[in-house]
XYZ file of C-alpha atoms in Angstrom:
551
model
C -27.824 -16.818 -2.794
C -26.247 -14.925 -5.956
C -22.735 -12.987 -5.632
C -24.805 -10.085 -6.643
C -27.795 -10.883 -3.372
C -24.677 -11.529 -1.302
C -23.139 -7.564 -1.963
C -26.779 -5.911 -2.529
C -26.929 -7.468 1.085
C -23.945 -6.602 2.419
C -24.157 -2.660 0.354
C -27.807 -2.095 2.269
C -26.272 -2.151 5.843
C -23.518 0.191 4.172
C -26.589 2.170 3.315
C -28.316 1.954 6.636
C -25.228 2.853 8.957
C -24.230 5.921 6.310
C -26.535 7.999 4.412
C -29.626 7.624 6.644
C -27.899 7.511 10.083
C -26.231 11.190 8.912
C -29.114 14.153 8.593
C -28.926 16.820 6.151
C -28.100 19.251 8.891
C -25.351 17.940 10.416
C -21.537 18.434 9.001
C -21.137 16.806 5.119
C -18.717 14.265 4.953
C -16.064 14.701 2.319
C -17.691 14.653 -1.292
C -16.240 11.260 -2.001
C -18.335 9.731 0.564
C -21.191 11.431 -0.728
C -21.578 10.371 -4.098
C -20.476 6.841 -3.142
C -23.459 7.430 -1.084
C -25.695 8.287 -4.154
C -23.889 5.516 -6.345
C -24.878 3.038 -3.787
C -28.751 4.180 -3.707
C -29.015 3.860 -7.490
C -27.355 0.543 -7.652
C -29.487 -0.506 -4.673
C -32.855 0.771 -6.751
C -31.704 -1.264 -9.936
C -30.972 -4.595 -8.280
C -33.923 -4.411 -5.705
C -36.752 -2.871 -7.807
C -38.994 -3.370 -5.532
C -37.938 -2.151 -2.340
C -36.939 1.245 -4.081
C -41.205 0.742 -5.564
C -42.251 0.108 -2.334
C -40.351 2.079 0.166
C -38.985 5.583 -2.375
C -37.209 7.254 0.670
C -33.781 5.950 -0.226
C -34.451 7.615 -3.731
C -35.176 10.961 -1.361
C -32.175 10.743 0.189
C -29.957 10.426 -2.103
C -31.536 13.969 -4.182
C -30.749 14.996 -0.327
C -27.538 14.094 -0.486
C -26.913 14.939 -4.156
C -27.691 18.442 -3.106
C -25.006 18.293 -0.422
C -22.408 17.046 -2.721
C -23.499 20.132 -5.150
C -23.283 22.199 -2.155
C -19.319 21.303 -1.556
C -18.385 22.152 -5.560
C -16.190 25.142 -5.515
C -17.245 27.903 -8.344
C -14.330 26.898 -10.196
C -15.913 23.177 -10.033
C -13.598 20.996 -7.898
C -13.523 19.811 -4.401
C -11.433 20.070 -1.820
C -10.280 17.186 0.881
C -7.909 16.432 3.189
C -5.922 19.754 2.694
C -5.949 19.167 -1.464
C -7.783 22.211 -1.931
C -9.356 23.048 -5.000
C -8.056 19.618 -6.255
C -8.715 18.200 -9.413
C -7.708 14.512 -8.704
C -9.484 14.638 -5.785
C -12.531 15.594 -7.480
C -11.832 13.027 -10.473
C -12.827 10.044 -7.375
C -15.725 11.641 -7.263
C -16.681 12.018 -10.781
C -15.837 8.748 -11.564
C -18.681 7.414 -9.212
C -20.414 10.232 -10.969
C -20.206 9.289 -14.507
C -20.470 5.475 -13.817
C -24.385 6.270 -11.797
C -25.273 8.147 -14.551
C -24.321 5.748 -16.968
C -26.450 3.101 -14.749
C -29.372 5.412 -14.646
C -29.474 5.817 -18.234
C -29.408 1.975 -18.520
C -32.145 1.445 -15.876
C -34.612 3.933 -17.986
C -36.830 4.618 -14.812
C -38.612 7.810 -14.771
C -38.089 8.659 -10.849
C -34.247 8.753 -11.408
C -34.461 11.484 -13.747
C -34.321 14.415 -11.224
C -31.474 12.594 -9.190
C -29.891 11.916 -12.911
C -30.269 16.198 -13.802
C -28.263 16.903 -10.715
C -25.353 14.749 -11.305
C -25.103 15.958 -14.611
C -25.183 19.545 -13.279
C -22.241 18.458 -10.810
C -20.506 17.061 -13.773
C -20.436 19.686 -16.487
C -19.230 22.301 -13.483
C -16.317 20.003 -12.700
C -15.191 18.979 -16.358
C -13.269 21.841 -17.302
C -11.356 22.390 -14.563
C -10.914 18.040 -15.459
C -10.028 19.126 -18.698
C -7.373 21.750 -17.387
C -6.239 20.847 -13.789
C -2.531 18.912 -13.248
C -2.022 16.161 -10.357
C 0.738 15.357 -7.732
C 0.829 11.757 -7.705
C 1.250 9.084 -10.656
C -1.878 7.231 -10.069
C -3.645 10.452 -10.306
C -3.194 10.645 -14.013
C -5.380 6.977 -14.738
C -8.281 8.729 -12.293
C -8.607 12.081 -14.131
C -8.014 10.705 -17.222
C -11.267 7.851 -16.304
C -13.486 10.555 -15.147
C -12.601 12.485 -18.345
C -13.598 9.325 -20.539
C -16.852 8.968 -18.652
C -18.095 12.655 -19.154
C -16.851 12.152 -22.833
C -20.284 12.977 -24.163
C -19.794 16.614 -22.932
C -17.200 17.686 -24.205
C -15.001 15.915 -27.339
C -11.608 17.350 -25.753
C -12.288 15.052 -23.062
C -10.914 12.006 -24.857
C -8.003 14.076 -26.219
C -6.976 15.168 -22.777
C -7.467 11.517 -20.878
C -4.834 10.165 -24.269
C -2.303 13.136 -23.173
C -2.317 11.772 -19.853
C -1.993 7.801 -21.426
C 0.443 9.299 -23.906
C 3.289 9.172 -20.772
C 3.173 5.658 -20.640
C 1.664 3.289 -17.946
C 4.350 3.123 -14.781
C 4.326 -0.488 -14.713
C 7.496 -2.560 -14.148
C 8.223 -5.629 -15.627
C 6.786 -8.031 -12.764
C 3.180 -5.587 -12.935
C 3.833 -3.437 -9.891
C 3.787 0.208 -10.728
C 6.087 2.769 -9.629
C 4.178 3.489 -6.019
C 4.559 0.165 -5.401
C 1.005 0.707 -3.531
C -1.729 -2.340 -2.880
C -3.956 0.389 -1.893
C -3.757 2.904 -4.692
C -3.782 -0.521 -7.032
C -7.019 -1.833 -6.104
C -8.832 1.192 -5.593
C -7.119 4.058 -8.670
C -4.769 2.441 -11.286
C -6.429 -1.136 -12.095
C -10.323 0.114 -11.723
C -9.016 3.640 -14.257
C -7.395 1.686 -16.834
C -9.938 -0.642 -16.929
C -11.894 2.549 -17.458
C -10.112 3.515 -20.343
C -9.237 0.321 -22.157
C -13.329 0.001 -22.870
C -13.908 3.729 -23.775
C -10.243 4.048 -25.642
C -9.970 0.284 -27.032
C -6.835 -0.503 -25.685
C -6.253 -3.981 -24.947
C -2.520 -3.026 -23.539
C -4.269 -1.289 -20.559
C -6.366 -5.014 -20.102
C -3.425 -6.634 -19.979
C -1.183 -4.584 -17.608
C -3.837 -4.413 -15.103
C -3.797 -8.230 -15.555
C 0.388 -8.990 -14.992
C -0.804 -6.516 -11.529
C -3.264 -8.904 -10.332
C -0.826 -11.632 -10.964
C 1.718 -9.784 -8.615
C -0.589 -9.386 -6.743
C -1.897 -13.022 -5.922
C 2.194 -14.135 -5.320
C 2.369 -10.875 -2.330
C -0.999 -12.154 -0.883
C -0.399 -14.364 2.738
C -2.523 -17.239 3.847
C -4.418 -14.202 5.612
C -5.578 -13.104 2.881
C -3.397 -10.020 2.548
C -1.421 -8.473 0.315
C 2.228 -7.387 1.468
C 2.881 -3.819 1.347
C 6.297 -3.315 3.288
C 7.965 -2.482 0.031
C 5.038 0.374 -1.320
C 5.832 3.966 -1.686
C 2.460 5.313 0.090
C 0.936 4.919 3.085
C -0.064 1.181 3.166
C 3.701 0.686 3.852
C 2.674 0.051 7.049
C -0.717 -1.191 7.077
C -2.454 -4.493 5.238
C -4.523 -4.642 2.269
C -6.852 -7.501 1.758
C -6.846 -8.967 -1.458
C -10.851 -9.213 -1.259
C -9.830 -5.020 -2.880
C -9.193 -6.548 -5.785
C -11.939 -9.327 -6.294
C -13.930 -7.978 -9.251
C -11.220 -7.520 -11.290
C -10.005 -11.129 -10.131
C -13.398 -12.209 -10.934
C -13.171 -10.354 -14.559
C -10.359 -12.442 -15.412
C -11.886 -15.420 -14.028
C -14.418 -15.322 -16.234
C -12.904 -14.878 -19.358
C -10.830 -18.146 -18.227
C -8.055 -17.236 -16.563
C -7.303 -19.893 -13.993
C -4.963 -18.358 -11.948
C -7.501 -15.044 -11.461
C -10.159 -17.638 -10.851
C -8.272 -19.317 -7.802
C -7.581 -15.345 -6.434
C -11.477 -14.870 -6.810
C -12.630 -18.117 -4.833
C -10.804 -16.915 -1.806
C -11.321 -12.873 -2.158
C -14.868 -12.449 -1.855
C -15.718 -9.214 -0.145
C -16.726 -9.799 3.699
C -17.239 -5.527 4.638
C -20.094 -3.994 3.114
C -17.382 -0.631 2.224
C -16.027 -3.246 -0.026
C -19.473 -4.991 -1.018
C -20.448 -1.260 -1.814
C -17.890 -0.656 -4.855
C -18.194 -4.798 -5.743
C -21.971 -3.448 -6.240
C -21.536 -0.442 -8.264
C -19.538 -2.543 -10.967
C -21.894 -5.451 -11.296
C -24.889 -3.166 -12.098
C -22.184 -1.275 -14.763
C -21.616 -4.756 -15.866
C -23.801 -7.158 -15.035
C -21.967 -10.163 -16.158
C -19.289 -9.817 -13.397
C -21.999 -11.067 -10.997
C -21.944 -14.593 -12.946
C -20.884 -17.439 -10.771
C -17.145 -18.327 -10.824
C -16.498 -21.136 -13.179
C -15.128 -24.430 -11.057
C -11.546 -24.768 -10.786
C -10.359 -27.904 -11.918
C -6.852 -27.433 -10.323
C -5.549 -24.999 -8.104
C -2.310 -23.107 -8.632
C 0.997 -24.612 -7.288
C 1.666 -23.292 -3.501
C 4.974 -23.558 -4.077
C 6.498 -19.820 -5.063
C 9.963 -18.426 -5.556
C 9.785 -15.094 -6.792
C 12.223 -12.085 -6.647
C 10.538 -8.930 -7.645
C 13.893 -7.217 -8.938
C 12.104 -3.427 -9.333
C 11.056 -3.414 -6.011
C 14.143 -5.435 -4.009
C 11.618 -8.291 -2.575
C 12.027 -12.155 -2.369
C 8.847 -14.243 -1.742
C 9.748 -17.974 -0.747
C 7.166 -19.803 0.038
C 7.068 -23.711 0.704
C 3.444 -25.532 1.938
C 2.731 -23.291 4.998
C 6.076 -21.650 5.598
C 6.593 -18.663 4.154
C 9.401 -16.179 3.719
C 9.460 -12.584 2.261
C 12.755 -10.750 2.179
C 12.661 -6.708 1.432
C 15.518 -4.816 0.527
C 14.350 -2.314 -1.875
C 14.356 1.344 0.391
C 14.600 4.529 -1.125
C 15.986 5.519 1.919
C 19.817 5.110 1.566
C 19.467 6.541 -2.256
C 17.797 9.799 -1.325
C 18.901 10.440 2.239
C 15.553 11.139 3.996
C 12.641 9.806 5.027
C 9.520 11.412 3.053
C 5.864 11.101 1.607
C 6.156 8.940 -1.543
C 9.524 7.163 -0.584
C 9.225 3.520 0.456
C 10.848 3.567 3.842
C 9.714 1.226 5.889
C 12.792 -0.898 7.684
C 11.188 -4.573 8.282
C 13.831 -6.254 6.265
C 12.126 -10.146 6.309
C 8.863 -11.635 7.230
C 8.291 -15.225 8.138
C 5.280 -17.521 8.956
C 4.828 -21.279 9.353
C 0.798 -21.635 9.412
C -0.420 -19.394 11.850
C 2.685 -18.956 13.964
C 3.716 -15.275 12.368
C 7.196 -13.124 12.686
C 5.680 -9.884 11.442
C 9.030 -8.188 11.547
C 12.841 -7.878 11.511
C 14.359 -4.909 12.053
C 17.898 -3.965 13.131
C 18.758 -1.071 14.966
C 22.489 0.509 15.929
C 23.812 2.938 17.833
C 24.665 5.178 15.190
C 24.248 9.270 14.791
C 20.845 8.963 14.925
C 21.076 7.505 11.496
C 18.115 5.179 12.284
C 17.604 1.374 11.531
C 19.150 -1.006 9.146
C 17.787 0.254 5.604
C 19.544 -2.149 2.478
C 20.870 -0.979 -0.055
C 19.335 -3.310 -2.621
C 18.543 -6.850 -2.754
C 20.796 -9.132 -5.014
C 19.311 -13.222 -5.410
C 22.634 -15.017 -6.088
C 21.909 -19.459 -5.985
C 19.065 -18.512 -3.771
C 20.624 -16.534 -1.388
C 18.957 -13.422 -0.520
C 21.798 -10.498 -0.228
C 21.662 -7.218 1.696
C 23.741 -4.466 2.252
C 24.133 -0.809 3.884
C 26.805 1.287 4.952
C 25.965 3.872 7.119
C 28.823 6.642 7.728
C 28.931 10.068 9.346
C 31.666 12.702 9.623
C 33.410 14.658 11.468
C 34.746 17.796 10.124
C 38.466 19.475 10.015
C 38.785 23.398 10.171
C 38.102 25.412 7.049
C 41.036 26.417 4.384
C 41.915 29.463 5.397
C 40.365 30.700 1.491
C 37.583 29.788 2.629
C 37.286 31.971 6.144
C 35.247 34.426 6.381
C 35.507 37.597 8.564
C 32.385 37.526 10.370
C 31.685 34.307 10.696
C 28.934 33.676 8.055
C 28.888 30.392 6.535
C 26.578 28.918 3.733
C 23.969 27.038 5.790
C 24.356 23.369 4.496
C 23.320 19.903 4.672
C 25.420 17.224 6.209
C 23.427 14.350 5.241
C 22.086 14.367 8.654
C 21.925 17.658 9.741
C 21.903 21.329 8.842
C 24.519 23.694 9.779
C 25.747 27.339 9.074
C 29.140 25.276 8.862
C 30.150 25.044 4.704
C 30.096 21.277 5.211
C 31.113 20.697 1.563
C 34.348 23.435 1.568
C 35.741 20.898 4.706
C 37.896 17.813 4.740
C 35.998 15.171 6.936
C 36.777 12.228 8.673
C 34.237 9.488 8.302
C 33.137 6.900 10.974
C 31.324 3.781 9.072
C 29.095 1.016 9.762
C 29.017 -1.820 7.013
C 26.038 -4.257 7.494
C 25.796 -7.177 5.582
C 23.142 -9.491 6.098
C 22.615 -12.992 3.965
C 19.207 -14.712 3.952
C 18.628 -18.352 3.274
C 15.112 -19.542 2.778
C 14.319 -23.128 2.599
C 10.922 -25.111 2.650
C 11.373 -25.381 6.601
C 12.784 -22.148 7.606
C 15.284 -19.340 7.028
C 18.842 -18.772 8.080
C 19.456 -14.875 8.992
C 23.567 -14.429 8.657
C 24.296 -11.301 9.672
C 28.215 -9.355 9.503
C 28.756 -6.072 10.737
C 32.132 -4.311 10.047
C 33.568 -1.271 11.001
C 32.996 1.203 14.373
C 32.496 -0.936 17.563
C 28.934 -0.150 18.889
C 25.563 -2.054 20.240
C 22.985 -3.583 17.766
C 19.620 -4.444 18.843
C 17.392 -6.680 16.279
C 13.308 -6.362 16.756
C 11.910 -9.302 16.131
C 7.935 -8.438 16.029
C 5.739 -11.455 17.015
C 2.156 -12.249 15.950
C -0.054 -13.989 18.197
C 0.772 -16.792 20.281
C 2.122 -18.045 23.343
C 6.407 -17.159 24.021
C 7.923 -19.535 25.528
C 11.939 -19.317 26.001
C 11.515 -15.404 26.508
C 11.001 -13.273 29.751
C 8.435 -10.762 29.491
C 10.816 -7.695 30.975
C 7.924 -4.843 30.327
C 4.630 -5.137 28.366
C 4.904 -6.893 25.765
C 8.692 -6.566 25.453
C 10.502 -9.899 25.655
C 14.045 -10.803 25.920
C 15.354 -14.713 25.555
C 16.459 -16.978 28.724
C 18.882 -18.861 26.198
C 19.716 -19.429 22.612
C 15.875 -21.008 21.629
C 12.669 -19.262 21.676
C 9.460 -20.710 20.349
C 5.712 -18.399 19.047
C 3.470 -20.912 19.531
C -0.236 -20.376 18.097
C -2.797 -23.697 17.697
C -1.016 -26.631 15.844
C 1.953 -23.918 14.711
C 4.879 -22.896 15.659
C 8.083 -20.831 14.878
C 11.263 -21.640 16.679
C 13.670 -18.735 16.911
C 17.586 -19.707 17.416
C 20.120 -17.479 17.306
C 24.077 -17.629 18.137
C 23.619 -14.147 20.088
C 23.639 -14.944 23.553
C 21.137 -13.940 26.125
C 22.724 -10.078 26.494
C 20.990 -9.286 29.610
C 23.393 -6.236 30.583
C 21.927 -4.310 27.408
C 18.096 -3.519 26.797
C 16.968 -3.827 23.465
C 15.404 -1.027 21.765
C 13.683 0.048 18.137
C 15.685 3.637 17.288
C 13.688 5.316 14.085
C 16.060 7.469 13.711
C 16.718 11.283 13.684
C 14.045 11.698 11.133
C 11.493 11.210 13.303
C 12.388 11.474 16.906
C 13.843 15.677 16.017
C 9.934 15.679 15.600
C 8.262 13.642 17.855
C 7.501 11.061 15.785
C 7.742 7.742 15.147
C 7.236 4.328 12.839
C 7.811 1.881 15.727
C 5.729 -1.190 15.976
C 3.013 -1.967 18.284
C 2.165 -5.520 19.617
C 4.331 -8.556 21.434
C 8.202 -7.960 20.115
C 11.646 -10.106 21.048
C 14.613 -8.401 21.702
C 18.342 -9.612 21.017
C 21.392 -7.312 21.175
C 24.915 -7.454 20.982
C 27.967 -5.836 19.565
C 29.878 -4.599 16.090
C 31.582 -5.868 14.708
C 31.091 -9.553 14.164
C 28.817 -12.088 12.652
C 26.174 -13.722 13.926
C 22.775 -15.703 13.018
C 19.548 -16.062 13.183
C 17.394 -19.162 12.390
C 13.678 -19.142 11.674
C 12.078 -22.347 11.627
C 8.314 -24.557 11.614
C 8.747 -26.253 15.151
């Protein structure tokens, strides 16, 4: 069976358990789902002739749901979703899947599409000048609008000159290939697929090539899962996973114009979910010579990596089947908050040996609320991994008597960590810091975890987050909460296994405990971790260590 039989199969159940299994009468789902919906019945018709010959009601449908999507179009010609109202990135998602069916229709030159085809293009020319006009709030927006723009080129010529004002910023790309959301997510599915877009339309070779040095990055942050690691992004995926099978066709794109590195990404990334098989679809009818078989490797990459991703404050050591990833690139401690579009999540290292995974480190103190151990930065000196963070918070001395005033009233300010009607900045302070250091040594067995704490005297608890497997060295002291009998601890899954060794001792006269901070407790809220986690605690300040190591 062909690549393209494998996602036609895999796009049909997509089909089956979306677009027919909703009626026209019941609530629309959002109008990205809906032209993905009609994309998918086109691309279904093209490859499979002659089911769409024999059996036209997909073809029905989709005019059915074509209408729907119409239906959703504000006058002004954009969508809404998801509280972006009137939104013209939003809309641009759409479009895109827009321009590329009509683009596919056009190619396929069959009569019965031409009704389906008038629609779209009605749904189109509405939308494109408020395209042509409308800003965006995010910088992976700018690639989207400006690809939709390129794809409804023929209807307008300012089309083209708006999508190069948007280029004419510059592509947010770092040096390593990651751009500035740092976001697997926003990667596969916006930036690479849009500039891809517009290096064919625009002939720009540049855009090729940056979403190739991406990929690259890409293959070094992907696991022996098969995912991509994400604790460093600026979106949402921060704390979820992102298979690299999001990425495939453009792996297999480079594969096939002989890139072996690309080609060893593709053998292993092969969509297995028919959302994924969907959009692998809707390219290879576009461009039918991405469904080619992958050219044999004739050697795979090395598995050895070291690789410090400066931009983003990560370290990726990986020897054989142990692997290390060290994160110390926050946002946090530089702008003081925790917020949508700051990378903020405070797993500080990651280690695996085969299939016996530590999903997580994290280090909280009892400090002002001030939440858990967020570095600094991340300095590589002789292959030692640096971190550091000092956390302070003050106490304030009576106001200069220049500065009283008679009733009271004082300029409501920010502390850092709270708000006050106090003048905060018109005060001398005392300050009451926390210093953390923390030095991580990777080597092709393990990883040493030195960590010095300096200043106030308070209780430290480090989460250690397991993955699955059978603890042994640990009492389970509540659901899924463990605490150590001694100094050794062993995660135990199959053949694999992790041995954690530490100088703390046991601790049993304090609890540990993840603290997220301020931030999110004032509101209810949360980012704590879910799942089997090992608890050590102990006191500031003082060094101690941690060892990591394939048993």
């Amino acid at each position: 069976m062909t690549f393209l039989d494998r996602m036609a199969d895999l796009a049909e159940s997509w089909w089956e358990a979306t677009a027919t299994a909703t009626p026209p009468t019941a609530p629309a789902p959002g109008h990205r789902e809906l032209m993905r919906q009609v994309a998918a019945a086109v691309a279904l018709r093209v490859v499979r002739p002659e089911v769409g010959g024999a059996d036209p009601s997909r073809l029905v449908v989709a005019e059915e749901v074509a209408a729907r999507l119409a239906a959703l179009q504000g006058a002004d010609g954009l969508f809404s979703s998801d509280g972006n109202l009137h939104s013209p990135p939003d809309s641009a998602f759409a479009i895109n899947d827009l321009g590329a069916t009509i683009a596919v229709i056009d190619a396929a030159d069959d009569p019965a599409l031409a009704p389906l085809r008038r629609r779209l293009l009605e749904i189109g020319e509405r939308a494109l000048p408020a395209l042509l006009a409308g800003g965006v709030h995010t910088p992976n927006h700018r690639w989207e609008i400006a690809s939709a723009l390129v794809r409804l080129r023929a209807l307008d010529e300012r089309a083209v000159q708006r999508a190069e004002q948007w280029l004419a910023e510059g592509v947010d790309v770092d040096a390593d290939g990651l751009y500035s959301e740092r976001s697997a997510n926003y990667a596969a599915f916006v930036s690479n697929p849009s500039l891809l877009v517009l290096a064919e339309a625009l002939v720009r070779p540049d855009l090729v090539e940056v979403v190739h040095r991406n990929l690259h990055a890409q293959l070094v942050l992907t696991d022996a899962d098969g995912v991509v690691e994400t604790v460093f992004s600026r979106r949402q995926d921060q704390d979820g996973a992102i298979p690299l099978s999001a990425f495939h066709t453009q792996l297999r794109r480079f594969a096939l114009a002989g890139c072996e590195t690309c080609a060893a990404g593709a053998e292993v990334s092969e969509p297995r979910t028919p959302e994924l098989a969907v959009g692998a679809l809707l390219e290879i009818v576009q461009e039918p010579t991405l469904g080619a078989e992958l050219p044999p490797l004739e050697r795979w990459p090395e598995t050895d990596v070291v690789r410090h991703f400066p931009g983003v404050g990560l370290l990726v050591h990986q020897h054989g089947g142990v692997r290390t990833v060290v994160y110390g690139g926050s946002d946090v401690p530089h702008v003081n908050r925790i917020g949508s579009g700051l990378a903020g999540n405070p797993t500080f290292l990651r280690f695996r040996a085969g299939d016996a995974v530590i999903r997580s480190l994290r280090l909280s103190r009892v400090m002002f609320g001030l939440g858990p151990f967020r570095s600094e930065g991340l300095v590589v000196d002789d292959g030692v991994a640096r971190l550091h963070e000092r956390a302070a918070a003050r106490y304030y001395q009576p106001l200069p008597v220049a500065s009283h005033q008679p009733d009271g009233g004082y300029r409501l300010t920010d502390d850092g960590r709270f708000q006050a009607s106090m003048a905060f900045g018109e005060r001398a302070h005392d300050e009451v810091e926390l210093v953390t250091d923390v030095a991580v040594r990777p080597g092709p067995d393990g990883v040493e975890v030195e960590v010095t704490a300096a200043g106030v005297d308070t209780g430290w608890s480090l989460e250690i987050a397991l993955g699955e497997g059978t603890v042994t060295g640990a009492a389970e002291v509540a659901p899924e909460v463990y605490r150590p009998l001694s100094g050794v601890v062993e995660l135990r899954k199959g053949r694999d296994a992790v041995v954690i060794e530490t100088s703390v001792g046991s601790g049993a006269d304090m609890a540990g405990w993840y603290d997220p901070g301020e931030a999110y407790t004032f509101l209810g809220g949360t980012d704590a971790l879910a799942g089997p986690r090992l608890y050590l605690t102990g006191t500031t300040p003082g060094t101690w260590t941690l060892t990591l190591r394939r048993a």
